[in-house]
GROMACS .gro file of C-alpha atoms in nm:
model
   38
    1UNK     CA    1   4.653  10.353  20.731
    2UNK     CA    2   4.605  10.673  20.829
    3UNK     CA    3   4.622  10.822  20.396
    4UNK     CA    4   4.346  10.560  20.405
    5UNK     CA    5   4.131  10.689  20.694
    6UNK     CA    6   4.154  11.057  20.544
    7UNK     CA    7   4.081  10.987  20.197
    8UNK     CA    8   3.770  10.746  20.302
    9UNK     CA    9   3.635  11.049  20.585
   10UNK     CA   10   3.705  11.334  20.256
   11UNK     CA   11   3.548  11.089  20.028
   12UNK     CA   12   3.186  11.077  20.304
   13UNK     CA   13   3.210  11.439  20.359
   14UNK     CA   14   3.177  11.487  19.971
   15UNK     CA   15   2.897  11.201  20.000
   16UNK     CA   16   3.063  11.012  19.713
   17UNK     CA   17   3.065  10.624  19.686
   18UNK     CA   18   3.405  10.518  19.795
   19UNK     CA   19   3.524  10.236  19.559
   20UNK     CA   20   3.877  10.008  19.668
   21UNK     CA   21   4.011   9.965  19.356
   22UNK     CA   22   4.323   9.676  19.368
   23UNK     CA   23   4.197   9.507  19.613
   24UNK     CA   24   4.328   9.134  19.544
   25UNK     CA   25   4.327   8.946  19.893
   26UNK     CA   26   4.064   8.888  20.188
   27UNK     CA   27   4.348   9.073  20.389
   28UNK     CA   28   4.301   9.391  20.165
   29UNK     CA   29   3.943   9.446  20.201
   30UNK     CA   30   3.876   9.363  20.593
   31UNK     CA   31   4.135   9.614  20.595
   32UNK     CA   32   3.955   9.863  20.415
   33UNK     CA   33   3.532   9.749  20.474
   34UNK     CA   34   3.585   9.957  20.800
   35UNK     CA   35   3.643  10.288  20.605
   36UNK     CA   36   3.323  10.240  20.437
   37UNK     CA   37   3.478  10.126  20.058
   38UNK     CA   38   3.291   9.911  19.867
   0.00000   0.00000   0.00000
């Protein structure tokens, strides 16, 4: 979680439109909707 947290913060700070790619469950994005992916 915490690779996630760091790439998502890098990914603001460069103001770029974070993206999860994969994602195949409910589970996978309220896990990563927090971090700001889309």
């Amino acid at each position: 979680m915490d690779t996630v947290k760091t790439i998502s913060d890098l990914g603001r700070s460069l103001q770029l439109y974070l993206v999860g790619d994969g994602i195949e469950t409910q589970e996978h994005e309220a896990v990563l909707k927090p971090f700001g992916c889309n």
